[in-house]
Amino acid sequence: MANNIFGIILAGGQGTRMGNAERPKQFMEIGKKPIIIHTIEKFAIHSAFDKVIVLSPRAWISHTRDLIRKYIPRSSNVVVVQGGSTRNETIMNGIRYIEENFGLDDNTIIVTHDSVRPFVSHRMIEENIRAAQECGACDTVIPATDTIVESAGHQFISSIPDRSTMYQGQTPQSFRAKKLRDIYESLTATEKQILTDACKILVLKGEKVQLVEGDVTNIKITYPSDIRLAEALMEGK
């Protein structure tokens, strides 16, 4: 029986901050496997998902499919489709795929996750699914450990928010897919431009987004130094 729950792996980034022009960072290797494969595996083995949809840059779709065939040969529930021009457009491409192939209703849940966060845990995925079903949207976060300093002009401090109410966002971020799409489509072009992630779509419109507890090990691999940290975490596990 279908669960109406879908994993959406966001692999649309080109990884420019990694300083490696040859291939996006999600295809770099840690622990003898591409980062993206470690991430997909966490979703592919989870029984809740009807389908795990990997959103890839067009030029890397066939390469991504080849990697999945090589490393996860029995992954019949994983599909690779083209990402969009922005993070949120990429998510919308994923929702479009679901609607065309499975239909979309008010209970359809998507668990969206960065392809370069390979240390996501089963617990985080479970809690994301539950929170999205109960609340309609959730964000995985950890409490801010450093003082957060705001500088409106990028030269002097304009405010120092109370750290006890501050959190650092991670992923997964999970949603009722139809509601997310409908609200996104109601935004103006200007509103869409200021979006940094999907949760902001809902926050802009006063919708509740529940917090799910993340983990300091759920790192996003962005810089070369993160590769070394990821290797150390991989060895530790």
mmCIF file of N, CA, C and O in Angstrom, residues 62-137:
data_model
loop_
_atom_site.group_PDB
_atom_site.id
_atom_site.type_symbol
_atom_site.label_atom_id
_atom_site.label_comp_id
_atom_site.label_asym_id
_atom_site.label_seq_id
_atom_site.Cartn_x
_atom_site.Cartn_y
_atom_site.Cartn_z
ATOM 1 N N SER A 62 22.694 11.536 -16.247
ATOM 2 C CA SER A 62 23.102 10.169 -16.619
ATOM 3 C C SER A 62 24.221 9.668 -15.711
ATOM 4 O O SER A 62 24.259 8.490 -15.347
ATOM 5 N N HIS A 63 25.122 10.564 -15.305
ATOM 6 C CA HIS A 63 26.193 10.184 -14.378
ATOM 7 C C HIS A 63 25.607 9.743 -13.039
ATOM 8 O O HIS A 63 26.039 8.732 -12.459
ATOM 9 N N THR A 64 24.615 10.485 -12.554
ATOM 10 C CA THR A 64 23.963 10.144 -11.281
ATOM 11 C C THR A 64 23.293 8.776 -11.383
ATOM 12 O O THR A 64 23.414 7.939 -10.473
ATOM 13 N N ARG A 65 22.610 8.537 -12.493
ATOM 14 C CA ARG A 65 21.952 7.229 -12.686
ATOM 15 C C ARG A 65 22.975 6.093 -12.718
ATOM 16 O O ARG A 65 22.747 5.021 -12.150
ATOM 17 N N ASP A 66 24.112 6.344 -13.385
ATOM 18 C CA ASP A 66 25.182 5.335 -13.438
ATOM 19 C C ASP A 66 25.704 5.002 -12.042
ATOM 20 O O ASP A 66 25.934 3.834 -11.712
ATOM 21 N N LEU A 67 25.891 6.041 -11.228
ATOM 22 C CA LEU A 67 26.387 5.837 -9.861
ATOM 23 C C LEU A 67 25.406 5.011 -9.031
ATOM 24 O O LEU A 67 25.806 4.115 -8.283
ATOM 25 N N ILE A 68 24.121 5.317 -9.176
ATOM 26 C CA ILE A 68 23.099 4.578 -8.418
ATOM 27 C C ILE A 68 23.092 3.112 -8.846
ATOM 28 O O ILE A 68 23.042 2.204 -8.003
ATOM 29 N N ARG A 69 23.187 2.871 -10.162
ATOM 30 C CA ARG A 69 23.235 1.479 -10.652
ATOM 31 C C ARG A 69 24.450 0.738 -10.104
ATOM 32 O O ARG A 69 24.387 -0.437 -9.767
ATOM 33 N N LYS A 70 25.569 1.455 -9.998
ATOM 34 C CA LYS A 70 26.814 0.831 -9.529
ATOM 35 C C LYS A 70 26.792 0.541 -8.029
ATOM 36 O O LYS A 70 27.152 -0.549 -7.588
ATOM 37 N N TYR A 71 26.375 1.528 -7.250
ATOM 38 C CA TYR A 71 26.496 1.410 -5.790
ATOM 39 C C TYR A 71 25.225 0.917 -5.090
ATOM 40 O O TYR A 71 25.294 0.375 -3.995
ATOM 41 N N ILE A 72 24.068 1.163 -5.701
ATOM 42 C CA ILE A 72 22.798 0.736 -5.076
ATOM 43 C C ILE A 72 21.997 -0.027 -6.134
ATOM 44 O O ILE A 72 20.934 0.415 -6.569
ATOM 45 N N PRO A 73 22.489 -1.182 -6.581
ATOM 46 C CA PRO A 73 21.886 -1.869 -7.734
ATOM 47 C C PRO A 73 20.434 -2.299 -7.525
ATOM 48 O O PRO A 73 19.686 -2.437 -8.488
ATOM 49 N N ARG A 74 20.017 -2.498 -6.287
ATOM 50 C CA ARG A 74 18.638 -2.951 -6.047
ATOM 51 C C ARG A 74 17.714 -1.800 -5.647
ATOM 52 O O ARG A 74 16.724 -1.996 -4.966
ATOM 53 N N SER A 75 18.062 -0.610 -6.092
ATOM 54 C CA SER A 75 17.304 0.579 -5.678
ATOM 55 C C SER A 75 16.185 0.908 -6.663
ATOM 56 O O SER A 75 16.218 1.914 -7.343
ATOM 57 N N SER A 76 15.191 0.038 -6.725
ATOM 58 C CA SER A 76 14.102 0.248 -7.691
ATOM 59 C C SER A 76 13.226 1.447 -7.312
ATOM 60 O O SER A 76 12.453 1.934 -8.132
ATOM 61 N N ASN A 77 13.354 1.930 -6.068
ATOM 62 C CA ASN A 77 12.508 3.060 -5.647
ATOM 63 C C ASN A 77 13.210 4.413 -5.798
ATOM 64 O O ASN A 77 12.724 5.422 -5.299
ATOM 65 N N VAL A 78 14.370 4.438 -6.487
ATOM 66 C CA VAL A 78 15.106 5.701 -6.673
ATOM 67 C C VAL A 78 15.011 6.129 -8.139
ATOM 68 O O VAL A 78 15.237 5.324 -9.044
ATOM 69 N N VAL A 79 14.695 7.412 -8.353
ATOM 70 C CA VAL A 79 14.604 7.943 -9.715
ATOM 71 C C VAL A 79 15.377 9.262 -9.775
ATOM 72 O O VAL A 79 15.444 9.986 -8.781
ATOM 73 N N VAL A 80 15.979 9.549 -10.920
ATOM 74 C CA VAL A 80 16.730 10.800 -11.089
ATOM 75 C C VAL A 80 16.004 11.674 -12.113
ATOM 76 O O VAL A 80 15.710 11.211 -13.219
ATOM 77 N N VAL A 81 15.690 12.906 -11.717
ATOM 78 C CA VAL A 81 15.050 13.849 -12.636
ATOM 79 C C VAL A 81 15.792 15.184 -12.595
ATOM 80 O O VAL A 81 16.621 15.420 -11.705
ATOM 81 N N GLN A 82 15.463 16.044 -13.542
ATOM 82 C CA GLN A 82 16.197 17.311 -13.655
ATOM 83 C C GLN A 82 15.775 18.309 -12.589
ATOM 84 O O GLN A 82 14.589 18.492 -12.327
ATOM 85 N N GLY A 83 16.767 18.963 -11.991
ATOM 86 C CA GLY A 83 16.512 20.017 -11.018
ATOM 87 C C GLY A 83 16.131 21.323 -11.706
ATOM 88 O O GLY A 83 16.104 21.406 -12.933
ATOM 89 N N GLY A 84 15.846 22.348 -10.899
ATOM 90 C CA GLY A 84 15.472 23.651 -11.434
ATOM 91 C C GLY A 84 16.600 24.651 -11.305
ATOM 92 O O GLY A 84 17.713 24.308 -10.903
ATOM 93 N N SER A 85 16.294 25.911 -11.616
ATOM 94 C CA SER A 85 17.326 26.960 -11.603
ATOM 95 C C SER A 85 17.640 27.444 -10.187
ATOM 96 O O SER A 85 18.691 28.028 -9.942
ATOM 97 N N THR A 86 16.736 27.208 -9.231
ATOM 98 C CA THR A 86 16.967 27.566 -7.827
ATOM 99 C C THR A 86 16.585 26.376 -6.966
ATOM 100 O O THR A 86 15.971 25.414 -7.454
ATOM 101 N N ARG A 87 16.924 26.465 -5.684
ATOM 102 C CA ARG A 87 16.584 25.396 -4.746
ATOM 103 C C ARG A 87 15.074 25.119 -4.747
ATOM 104 O O ARG A 87 14.629 23.977 -4.834
ATOM 105 N N ASN A 88 14.284 26.184 -4.659
ATOM 106 C CA ASN A 88 12.839 25.992 -4.573
ATOM 107 C C ASN A 88 12.227 25.524 -5.887
ATOM 108 O O ASN A 88 11.281 24.736 -5.887
ATOM 109 N N GLU A 89 12.788 25.994 -7.006
ATOM 110 C CA GLU A 89 12.316 25.494 -8.303
ATOM 111 C C GLU A 89 12.644 24.003 -8.445
ATOM 112 O O GLU A 89 11.888 23.240 -9.060
ATOM 113 N N THR A 90 13.763 23.605 -7.866
ATOM 114 C CA THR A 90 14.139 22.187 -7.876
ATOM 115 C C THR A 90 13.119 21.363 -7.101
ATOM 116 O O THR A 90 12.676 20.307 -7.553
ATOM 117 N N ILE A 91 12.721 21.868 -5.926
ATOM 118 C CA ILE A 91 11.695 21.166 -5.132
ATOM 119 C C ILE A 91 10.382 21.087 -5.924
ATOM 120 O O ILE A 91 9.717 20.048 -5.935
ATOM 121 N N MET A 92 10.035 22.180 -6.603
ATOM 122 C CA MET A 92 8.796 22.185 -7.396
ATOM 123 C C MET A 92 8.871 21.150 -8.527
ATOM 124 O O MET A 92 7.868 20.511 -8.845
ATOM 125 N N ASN A 93 10.048 20.964 -9.123
ATOM 126 C CA ASN A 93 10.213 19.911 -10.144
ATOM 127 C C ASN A 93 9.934 18.535 -9.537
ATOM 128 O O ASN A 93 9.334 17.668 -10.175
ATOM 129 N N GLY A 94 10.388 18.346 -8.291
ATOM 130 C CA GLY A 94 10.130 17.087 -7.592
ATOM 131 C C GLY A 94 8.643 16.875 -7.348
ATOM 132 O O GLY A 94 8.110 15.776 -7.560
ATOM 133 N N ILE A 95 7.966 17.933 -6.920
ATOM 134 C CA ILE A 95 6.514 17.847 -6.673
ATOM 135 C C ILE A 95 5.774 17.566 -7.979
ATOM 136 O O ILE A 95 4.836 16.770 -8.033
ATOM 137 N N ARG A 96 6.220 18.208 -9.068
ATOM 138 C CA ARG A 96 5.613 17.988 -10.382
ATOM 139 C C ARG A 96 5.735 16.516 -10.793
ATOM 140 O O ARG A 96 4.790 15.920 -11.315
ATOM 141 N N TYR A 97 6.924 15.939 -10.539
ATOM 142 C CA TYR A 97 7.134 14.516 -10.859
ATOM 143 C C TYR A 97 6.150 13.643 -10.071
ATOM 144 O O TYR A 97 5.557 12.706 -10.615
ATOM 145 N N ILE A 98 5.979 13.958 -8.786
ATOM 146 C CA ILE A 98 5.047 13.185 -7.944
ATOM 147 C C ILE A 98 3.628 13.286 -8.495
ATOM 148 O O ILE A 98 2.926 12.282 -8.646
ATOM 149 N N GLU A 99 3.217 14.515 -8.820
ATOM 150 C CA GLU A 99 1.846 14.728 -9.309
ATOM 151 C C GLU A 99 1.600 13.958 -10.606
ATOM 152 O O GLU A 99 0.552 13.321 -10.771
ATOM 153 N N GLU A 100 2.575 14.003 -11.516
ATOM 154 C CA GLU A 100 2.409 13.339 -12.820
ATOM 155 C C GLU A 100 2.406 11.818 -12.712
ATOM 156 O O GLU A 100 1.750 11.130 -13.490
ATOM 157 N N ASN A 101 3.158 11.286 -11.746
ATOM 158 C CA ASN A 101 3.330 9.827 -11.666
ATOM 159 C C ASN A 101 2.533 9.143 -10.562
ATOM 160 O O ASN A 101 2.260 7.947 -10.650
ATOM 161 N N PHE A 102 2.178 9.891 -9.531
ATOM 162 C CA PHE A 102 1.483 9.271 -8.392
ATOM 163 C C PHE A 102 0.218 10.023 -7.987
ATOM 164 O O PHE A 102 -0.559 9.531 -7.190
ATOM 165 N N GLY A 103 0.067 11.238 -8.517
ATOM 166 C CA GLY A 103 -1.026 12.088 -8.056
ATOM 167 C C GLY A 103 -0.619 12.814 -6.785
ATOM 168 O O GLY A 103 0.305 12.399 -6.082
ATOM 169 N N LEU A 104 -1.311 13.916 -6.519
ATOM 170 C CA LEU A 104 -0.958 14.768 -5.381
ATOM 171 C C LEU A 104 -2.234 15.063 -4.609
ATOM 172 O O LEU A 104 -3.230 15.470 -5.191
ATOM 173 N N ASP A 105 -2.218 14.821 -3.304
ATOM 174 C CA ASP A 105 -3.365 15.228 -2.502
ATOM 175 C C ASP A 105 -2.887 15.921 -1.233
ATOM 176 O O ASP A 105 -1.688 16.108 -1.032
ATOM 177 N N ASP A 106 -3.813 16.290 -0.384
ATOM 178 C CA ASP A 106 -3.478 17.077 0.815
ATOM 179 C C ASP A 106 -2.571 16.323 1.786
ATOM 180 O O ASP A 106 -1.935 16.935 2.644
ATOM 181 N N ASN A 107 -2.514 15.002 1.661
ATOM 182 C CA ASN A 107 -1.714 14.204 2.597
ATOM 183 C C ASN A 107 -0.356 13.789 2.045
ATOM 184 O O ASN A 107 0.398 13.098 2.722
ATOM 185 N N THR A 108 -0.038 14.189 0.820
ATOM 186 C CA THR A 108 1.256 13.829 0.239
ATOM 187 C C THR A 108 2.372 14.552 0.981
ATOM 188 O O THR A 108 2.352 15.776 1.099
ATOM 189 N N ILE A 109 3.326 13.788 1.497
ATOM 190 C CA ILE A 109 4.443 14.343 2.287
ATOM 191 C C ILE A 109 5.738 14.246 1.479
ATOM 192 O O ILE A 109 6.017 13.217 0.863
ATOM 193 N N ILE A 110 6.517 15.346 1.502
ATOM 194 C CA ILE A 110 7.866 15.290 0.924
ATOM 195 C C ILE A 110 8.895 15.577 2.018
ATOM 196 O O ILE A 110 8.715 16.470 2.836
ATOM 197 N N VAL A 111 9.954 14.784 2.017
ATOM 198 C CA VAL A 111 11.092 14.992 2.913
ATOM 199 C C VAL A 111 12.239 15.465 2.031
ATOM 200 O O VAL A 111 12.804 14.679 1.266
ATOM 201 N N THR A 112 12.556 16.766 2.077
ATOM 202 C CA THR A 112 13.599 17.318 1.197
ATOM 203 C C THR A 112 14.933 17.351 1.952
ATOM 204 O O THR A 112 14.971 17.707 3.134
ATOM 205 N N HIS A 113 16.000 16.991 1.252
ATOM 206 C CA HIS A 113 17.293 16.879 1.938
ATOM 207 C C HIS A 113 18.440 17.217 0.990
ATOM 208 O O HIS A 113 18.420 16.856 -0.188
ATOM 209 N N ASP A 114 19.454 17.904 1.520
ATOM 210 C CA ASP A 114 20.650 18.241 0.746
ATOM 211 C C ASP A 114 21.432 16.977 0.409
ATOM 212 O O ASP A 114 21.728 16.172 1.298
ATOM 213 N N SER A 115 21.834 16.844 -0.853
ATOM 214 C CA SER A 115 22.618 15.668 -1.250
ATOM 215 C C SER A 115 23.981 15.638 -0.572
ATOM 216 O O SER A 115 24.626 14.594 -0.497
ATOM 217 N N VAL A 116 24.439 16.811 -0.083
ATOM 218 C CA VAL A 116 25.769 16.885 0.539
ATOM 219 C C VAL A 116 25.691 16.881 2.075
ATOM 220 O O VAL A 116 26.585 17.353 2.758
ATOM 221 N N ARG A 117 24.606 16.294 2.613
ATOM 222 C CA ARG A 117 24.517 16.008 4.064
ATOM 223 C C ARG A 117 24.376 14.490 4.230
ATOM 224 O O ARG A 117 23.284 13.981 4.474
ATOM 225 N N PRO A 118 25.494 13.762 4.103
ATOM 226 C CA PRO A 118 25.412 12.299 4.091
ATOM 227 C C PRO A 118 25.217 11.651 5.457
ATOM 228 O O PRO A 118 25.022 10.437 5.537
ATOM 229 N N PHE A 119 25.262 12.444 6.539
ATOM 230 C CA PHE A 119 25.179 11.853 7.877
ATOM 231 C C PHE A 119 23.792 11.987 8.512
ATOM 232 O O PHE A 119 23.636 11.846 9.710
ATOM 233 N N VAL A 120 22.781 12.251 7.688
ATOM 234 C CA VAL A 120 21.408 12.299 8.200
ATOM 235 C C VAL A 120 21.074 10.940 8.826
ATOM 236 O O VAL A 120 21.491 9.897 8.328
ATOM 237 N N SER A 121 20.350 10.963 9.929
ATOM 238 C CA SER A 121 20.056 9.705 10.634
ATOM 239 C C SER A 121 18.631 9.236 10.372
ATOM 240 O O SER A 121 17.755 10.014 9.973
ATOM 241 N N HIS A 122 18.413 7.952 10.646
ATOM 242 C CA HIS A 122 17.079 7.357 10.544
ATOM 243 C C HIS A 122 16.106 8.113 11.458
ATOM 244 O O HIS A 122 14.972 8.381 11.078
ATOM 245 N N ARG A 123 16.582 8.475 12.647
ATOM 246 C CA ARG A 123 15.742 9.191 13.613
ATOM 247 C C ARG A 123 15.262 10.525 13.058
ATOM 248 O O ARG A 123 14.092 10.880 13.162
ATOM 249 N N MET A 124 16.180 11.274 12.427
ATOM 250 C CA MET A 124 15.783 12.569 11.858
ATOM 251 C C MET A 124 14.734 12.398 10.770
ATOM 252 O O MET A 124 13.767 13.168 10.705
ATOM 253 N N ILE A 125 14.916 11.403 9.908
ATOM 254 C CA ILE A 125 13.948 11.159 8.834
ATOM 255 C C ILE A 125 12.583 10.794 9.423
ATOM 256 O O ILE A 125 11.553 11.333 9.014
ATOM 257 N N GLU A 126 12.597 9.898 10.418
ATOM 258 C CA GLU A 126 11.347 9.493 11.075
ATOM 259 C C GLU A 126 10.619 10.693 11.690
ATOM 260 O O GLU A 126 9.409 10.859 11.511
ATOM 261 N N GLU A 127 11.363 11.520 12.412
ATOM 262 C CA GLU A 127 10.751 12.667 13.097
ATOM 263 C C GLU A 127 10.265 13.715 12.100
ATOM 264 O O GLU A 127 9.270 14.402 12.344
ATOM 265 N N ASN A 128 10.950 13.842 10.956
ATOM 266 C CA ASN A 128 10.503 14.750 9.907
ATOM 267 C C ASN A 128 9.165 14.296 9.334
ATOM 268 O O ASN A 128 8.255 15.110 9.146
ATOM 269 N N ILE A 129 9.057 13.015 9.053
ATOM 270 C CA ILE A 129 7.805 12.487 8.501
ATOM 271 C C ILE A 129 6.660 12.734 9.476
ATOM 272 O O ILE A 129 5.590 13.243 9.099
ATOM 273 N N ARG A 130 6.901 12.415 10.735
ATOM 274 C CA ARG A 130 5.853 12.572 11.759
ATOM 275 C C ARG A 130 5.446 14.033 11.917
ATOM 276 O O ARG A 130 4.260 14.368 11.943
ATOM 277 N N ALA A 131 6.443 14.940 11.979
ATOM 278 C CA ALA A 131 6.146 16.367 12.178
ATOM 279 C C ALA A 131 5.413 16.952 10.973
ATOM 280 O O ALA A 131 4.499 17.771 11.125
ATOM 281 N N ALA A 132 5.793 16.539 9.767
ATOM 282 C CA ALA A 132 5.123 17.045 8.557
ATOM 283 C C ALA A 132 3.671 16.564 8.511
ATOM 284 O O ALA A 132 2.773 17.307 8.104
ATOM 285 N N GLN A 133 3.443 15.327 8.949
ATOM 286 C CA GLN A 133 2.079 14.801 8.963
ATOM 287 C C GLN A 133 1.218 15.526 10.001
ATOM 288 O O GLN A 133 0.055 15.832 9.759
ATOM 289 N N GLU A 134 1.818 15.831 11.152
ATOM 290 C CA GLU A 134 1.057 16.448 12.243
ATOM 291 C C GLU A 134 0.880 17.951 12.064
ATOM 292 O O GLU A 134 -0.188 18.496 12.321
ATOM 293 N N CYS A 135 1.957 18.633 11.613
ATOM 294 C CA CYS A 135 1.958 20.093 11.578
ATOM 295 C C CYS A 135 1.842 20.664 10.169
ATOM 296 O O CYS A 135 1.403 21.796 9.985
ATOM 297 N N GLY A 136 2.267 19.897 9.182
ATOM 298 C CA GLY A 136 2.232 20.371 7.800
ATOM 299 C C GLY A 136 3.587 20.800 7.271
ATOM 300 O O GLY A 136 3.810 20.847 6.067
ATOM 301 N N ALA A 137 4.520 21.121 8.198
ATOM 302 C CA ALA A 137 5.868 21.532 7.775
ATOM 303 C C ALA A 137 6.811 21.445 8.964
ATOM 304 O O ALA A 137 6.411 21.669 10.109
#
